Every structure is written in structure tokens, then in C-alpha cells.
Short mmCIF file of C-alpha atoms in Angstrom, two decimals:
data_model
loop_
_atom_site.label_atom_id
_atom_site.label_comp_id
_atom_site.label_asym_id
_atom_site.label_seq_id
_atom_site.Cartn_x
_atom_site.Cartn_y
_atom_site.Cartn_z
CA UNK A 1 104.53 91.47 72.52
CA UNK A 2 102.44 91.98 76.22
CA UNK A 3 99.71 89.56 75.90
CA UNK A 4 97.09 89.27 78.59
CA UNK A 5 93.65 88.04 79.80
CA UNK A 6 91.03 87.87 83.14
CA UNK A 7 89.90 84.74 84.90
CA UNK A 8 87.26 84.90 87.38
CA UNK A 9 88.22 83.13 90.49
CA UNK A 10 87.27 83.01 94.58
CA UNK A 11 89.28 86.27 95.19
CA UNK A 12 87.78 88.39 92.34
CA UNK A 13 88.82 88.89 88.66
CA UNK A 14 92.53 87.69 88.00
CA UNK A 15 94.75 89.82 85.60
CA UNK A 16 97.16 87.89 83.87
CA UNK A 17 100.12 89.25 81.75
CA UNK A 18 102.47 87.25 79.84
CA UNK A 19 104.92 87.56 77.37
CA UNK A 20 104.81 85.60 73.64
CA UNK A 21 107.78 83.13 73.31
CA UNK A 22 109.59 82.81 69.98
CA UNK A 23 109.39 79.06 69.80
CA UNK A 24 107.77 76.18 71.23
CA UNK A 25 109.51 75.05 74.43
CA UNK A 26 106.52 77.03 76.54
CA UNK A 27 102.71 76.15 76.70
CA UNK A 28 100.80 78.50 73.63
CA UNK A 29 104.19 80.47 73.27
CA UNK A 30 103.48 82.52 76.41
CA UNK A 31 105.19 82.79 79.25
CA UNK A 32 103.57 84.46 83.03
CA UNK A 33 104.96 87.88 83.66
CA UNK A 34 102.15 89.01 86.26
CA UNK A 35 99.20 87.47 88.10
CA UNK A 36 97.39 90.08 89.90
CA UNK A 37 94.10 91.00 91.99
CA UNK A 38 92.02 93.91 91.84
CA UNK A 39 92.80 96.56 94.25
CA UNK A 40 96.73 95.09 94.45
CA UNK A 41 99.28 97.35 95.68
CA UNK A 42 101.29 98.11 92.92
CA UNK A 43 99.06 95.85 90.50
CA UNK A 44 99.81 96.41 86.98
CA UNK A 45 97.03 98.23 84.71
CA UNK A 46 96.15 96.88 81.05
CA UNK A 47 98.02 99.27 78.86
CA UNK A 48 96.53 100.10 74.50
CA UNK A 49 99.36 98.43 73.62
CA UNK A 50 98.89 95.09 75.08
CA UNK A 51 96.81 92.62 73.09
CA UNK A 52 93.95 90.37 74.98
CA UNK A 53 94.87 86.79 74.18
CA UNK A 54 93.09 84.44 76.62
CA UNK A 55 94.05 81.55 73.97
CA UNK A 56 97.30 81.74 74.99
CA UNK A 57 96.62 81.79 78.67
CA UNK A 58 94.44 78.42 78.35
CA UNK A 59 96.83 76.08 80.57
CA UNK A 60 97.76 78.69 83.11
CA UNK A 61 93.97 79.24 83.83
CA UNK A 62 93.66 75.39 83.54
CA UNK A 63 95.87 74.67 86.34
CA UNK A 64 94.36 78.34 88.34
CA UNK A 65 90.60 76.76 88.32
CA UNK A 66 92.31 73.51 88.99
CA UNK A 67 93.77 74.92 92.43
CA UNK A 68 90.29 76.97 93.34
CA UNK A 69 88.58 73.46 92.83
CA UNK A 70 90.94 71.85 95.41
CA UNK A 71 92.44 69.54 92.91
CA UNK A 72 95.92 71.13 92.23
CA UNK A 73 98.64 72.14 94.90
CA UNK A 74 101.37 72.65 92.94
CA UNK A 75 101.79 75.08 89.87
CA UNK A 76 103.64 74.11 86.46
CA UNK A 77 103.65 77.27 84.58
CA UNK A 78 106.32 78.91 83.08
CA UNK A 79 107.24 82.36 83.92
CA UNK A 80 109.35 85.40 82.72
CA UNK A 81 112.22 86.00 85.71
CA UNK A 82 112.51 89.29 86.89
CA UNK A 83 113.58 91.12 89.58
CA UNK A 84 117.25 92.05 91.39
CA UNK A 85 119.29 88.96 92.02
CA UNK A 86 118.17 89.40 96.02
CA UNK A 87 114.04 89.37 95.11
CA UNK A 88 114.99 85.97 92.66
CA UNK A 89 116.22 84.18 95.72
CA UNK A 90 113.84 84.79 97.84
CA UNK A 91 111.53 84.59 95.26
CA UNK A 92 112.96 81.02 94.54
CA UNK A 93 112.50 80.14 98.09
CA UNK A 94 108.78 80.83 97.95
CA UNK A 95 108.98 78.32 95.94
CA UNK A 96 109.71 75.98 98.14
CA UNK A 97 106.97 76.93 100.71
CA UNK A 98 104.79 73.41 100.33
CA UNK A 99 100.66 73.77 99.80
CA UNK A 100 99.05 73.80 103.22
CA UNK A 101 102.41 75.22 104.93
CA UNK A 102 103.36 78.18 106.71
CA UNK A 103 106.65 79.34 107.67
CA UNK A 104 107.71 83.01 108.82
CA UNK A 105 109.57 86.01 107.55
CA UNK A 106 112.37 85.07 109.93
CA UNK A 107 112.36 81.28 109.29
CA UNK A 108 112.82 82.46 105.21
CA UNK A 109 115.24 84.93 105.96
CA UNK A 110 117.48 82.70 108.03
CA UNK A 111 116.70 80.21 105.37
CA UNK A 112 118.72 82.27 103.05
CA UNK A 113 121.26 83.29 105.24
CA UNK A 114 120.11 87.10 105.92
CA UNK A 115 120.81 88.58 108.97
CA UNK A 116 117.72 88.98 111.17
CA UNK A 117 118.44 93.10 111.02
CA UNK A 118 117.97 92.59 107.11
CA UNK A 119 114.53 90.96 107.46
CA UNK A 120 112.56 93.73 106.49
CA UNK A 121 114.31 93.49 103.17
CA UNK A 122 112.88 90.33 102.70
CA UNK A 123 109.31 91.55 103.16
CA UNK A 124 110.28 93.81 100.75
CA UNK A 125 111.20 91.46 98.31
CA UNK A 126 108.30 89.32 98.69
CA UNK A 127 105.87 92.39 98.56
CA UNK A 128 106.98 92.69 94.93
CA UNK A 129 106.29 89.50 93.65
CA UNK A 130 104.74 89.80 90.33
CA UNK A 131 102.86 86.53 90.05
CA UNK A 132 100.75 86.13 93.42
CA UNK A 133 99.40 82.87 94.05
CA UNK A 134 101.92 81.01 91.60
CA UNK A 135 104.81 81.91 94.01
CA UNK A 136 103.08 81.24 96.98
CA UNK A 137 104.18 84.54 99.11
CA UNK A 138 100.75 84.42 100.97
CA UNK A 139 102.23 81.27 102.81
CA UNK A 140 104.39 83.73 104.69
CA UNK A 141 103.11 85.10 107.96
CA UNK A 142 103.93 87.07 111.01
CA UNK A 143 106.71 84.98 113.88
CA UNK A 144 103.27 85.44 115.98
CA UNK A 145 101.36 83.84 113.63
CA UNK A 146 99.89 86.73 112.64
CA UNK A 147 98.66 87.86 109.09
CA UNK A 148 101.19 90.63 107.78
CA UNK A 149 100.90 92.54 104.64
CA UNK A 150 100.00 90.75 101.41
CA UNK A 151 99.61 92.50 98.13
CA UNK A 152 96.40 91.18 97.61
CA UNK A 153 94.93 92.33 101.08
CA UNK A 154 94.96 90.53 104.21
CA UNK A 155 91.69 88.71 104.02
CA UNK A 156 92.31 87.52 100.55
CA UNK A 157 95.73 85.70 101.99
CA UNK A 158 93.61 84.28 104.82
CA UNK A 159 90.96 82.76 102.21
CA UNK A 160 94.26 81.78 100.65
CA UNK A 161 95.92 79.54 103.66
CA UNK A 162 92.46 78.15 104.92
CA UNK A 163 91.77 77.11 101.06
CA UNK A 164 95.49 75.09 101.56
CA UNK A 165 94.48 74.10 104.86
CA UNK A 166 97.37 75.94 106.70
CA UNK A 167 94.31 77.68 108.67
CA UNK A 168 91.76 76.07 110.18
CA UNK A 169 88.61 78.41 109.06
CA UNK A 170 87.00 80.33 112.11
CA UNK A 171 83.70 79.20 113.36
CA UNK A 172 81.11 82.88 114.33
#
């Protein structure tokens, strides 16, 4: 069953969608699916069928007001995989993007061994990351240090890196 709830948060209302677990081995039986912003590209939409269960999202917006509050740089939530095999590794090396770090779409590609002419299939595969913020794809930025694309919108992954501290915030 689609299970799924809203958190308020810095960047507007959160929608998350999970999926119930048969057992015990995951946090309220639930496991992350999506984690989405209003006005996302390709965001997903609450659907009749899907039952509102913020009980069962208790931890995962535990450790989300934990990280708005400063006090958390590192997610421990599990998640449903998805995705082609490609999108899972680079997905996976997200991942490994630490808090208040940067690196490029051409540092991550060569990272995974993708030929720089395949780089825009990268950006592809990080534009359809389902669970923004907990796979940290807003820690990916333009070889001229410049803010590309992000799902969420541009100035939401700018709040994003100066909250981590990989910006320094502009004085006006």
C-alpha cells in the first residue's frame, strides 16, 4: 500500500511517499519512495488510492526537521530502490557527496567512469531522483561553479548548499 504525508519545512511543504514494509526490519514498516517540493519537475501528485499516514513517516520527518535545525548532516532512512541500473549508480554516488561539499557533473561522471561525451546522461539521471534532499543531488553544480538545473528550482538548491555551508550566503 502507497502511504504518504506533508512536513512543513524552509523550502515549502514536503510530500513524502513511502511504501508499507511487511515486517519489522524498517522504522514504522515504511520505507521512502519520494520526497518532493511543490512546483517539482516531474513531482509526484497524491493519488485516491494512497492513504495519509504521517505515523508512519514520524522518524523520516524526525531526522528532516533535524537537518533544517542544523543538527543533522547525514540521513538514516530507508528507502525503496528504483530506477535503471545506470540512475542507481549514480544515484549511489550522490550518496557519497559529504554535507557542506560540492563537486561537479564532470567530477561525478568521471567518478564513475563515464565518458565526458556521456555527461549529460548523468544530469539526466540525477534529474530523476525521487527522494531530493535525502540523496543529496543539489550538491552537484555547474564545472563553473554555477547553479544548473535542480528539480526543486534553482534558488531552493542555493538555500540548500548555503544551509550546508558549501555557499557562503551573499551579502545585498
Amino acid at each position: 500500500m502507497t502511504i504518504y504525508t506533508t512536513l512543513d519545512s524552509p523550502l515549502g511543504e514536503l510530500l513524502l511517499v513511502g511504501e508499507e514494509t511487511p515486517d519489522d526490519t524498517t522504522p514504522h514498516g515504511t520505507t521512502l519512495t519520494s520526497l518532493s517540493m511543490p512546483g517539482q519537475k516531474n513531482a509526484p501528485a497524491v493519488r485516491p488510492e494512497w492513504r495519509r499516514a504521517p505515523d508512519r513517516f514520524a522518524e523520516t520527518a524526525r531526522q528532516l526537521s533535524a537537518y533544517f535545525d542544523g543538527g543533522l548532516t547525514a540521513f538514516d532512512i530507508p528507502f525503496t530502490p528504483g530506477g535503471t541500473d545506470f540512475q542507481q549508480r549514480v544515484w549511489q554516488a550522490l550518496e557519497g557527496i559529504p554535507y557542506g561539499a560540492s563537486t561537479t557533473y564532470g567530477q561525478l561522471a568521471e567518478g564513475l567512469d563515464v565518458p565526458r561525451g556521456q555527461v549529460q546522461a548523468v544530469g539526466a539521471a540525477i534529474g530523476a531522483n525521487p527522494l531530493l534532499l535525502v540523496r543529496p543531488c543539489h550538491r552537484v553544480i555547474g564545472a563553473d561553479g554555477t547553479m544548473r538545473g535542480y528539480a526543486g528550482g534553482v534558488d531552493r538548491k542555493v538555500w540548500l548548499l548555503t544551509h550546508e555551508g558549501a555557499l557562503q550566503p551573499t551579502l545585498i
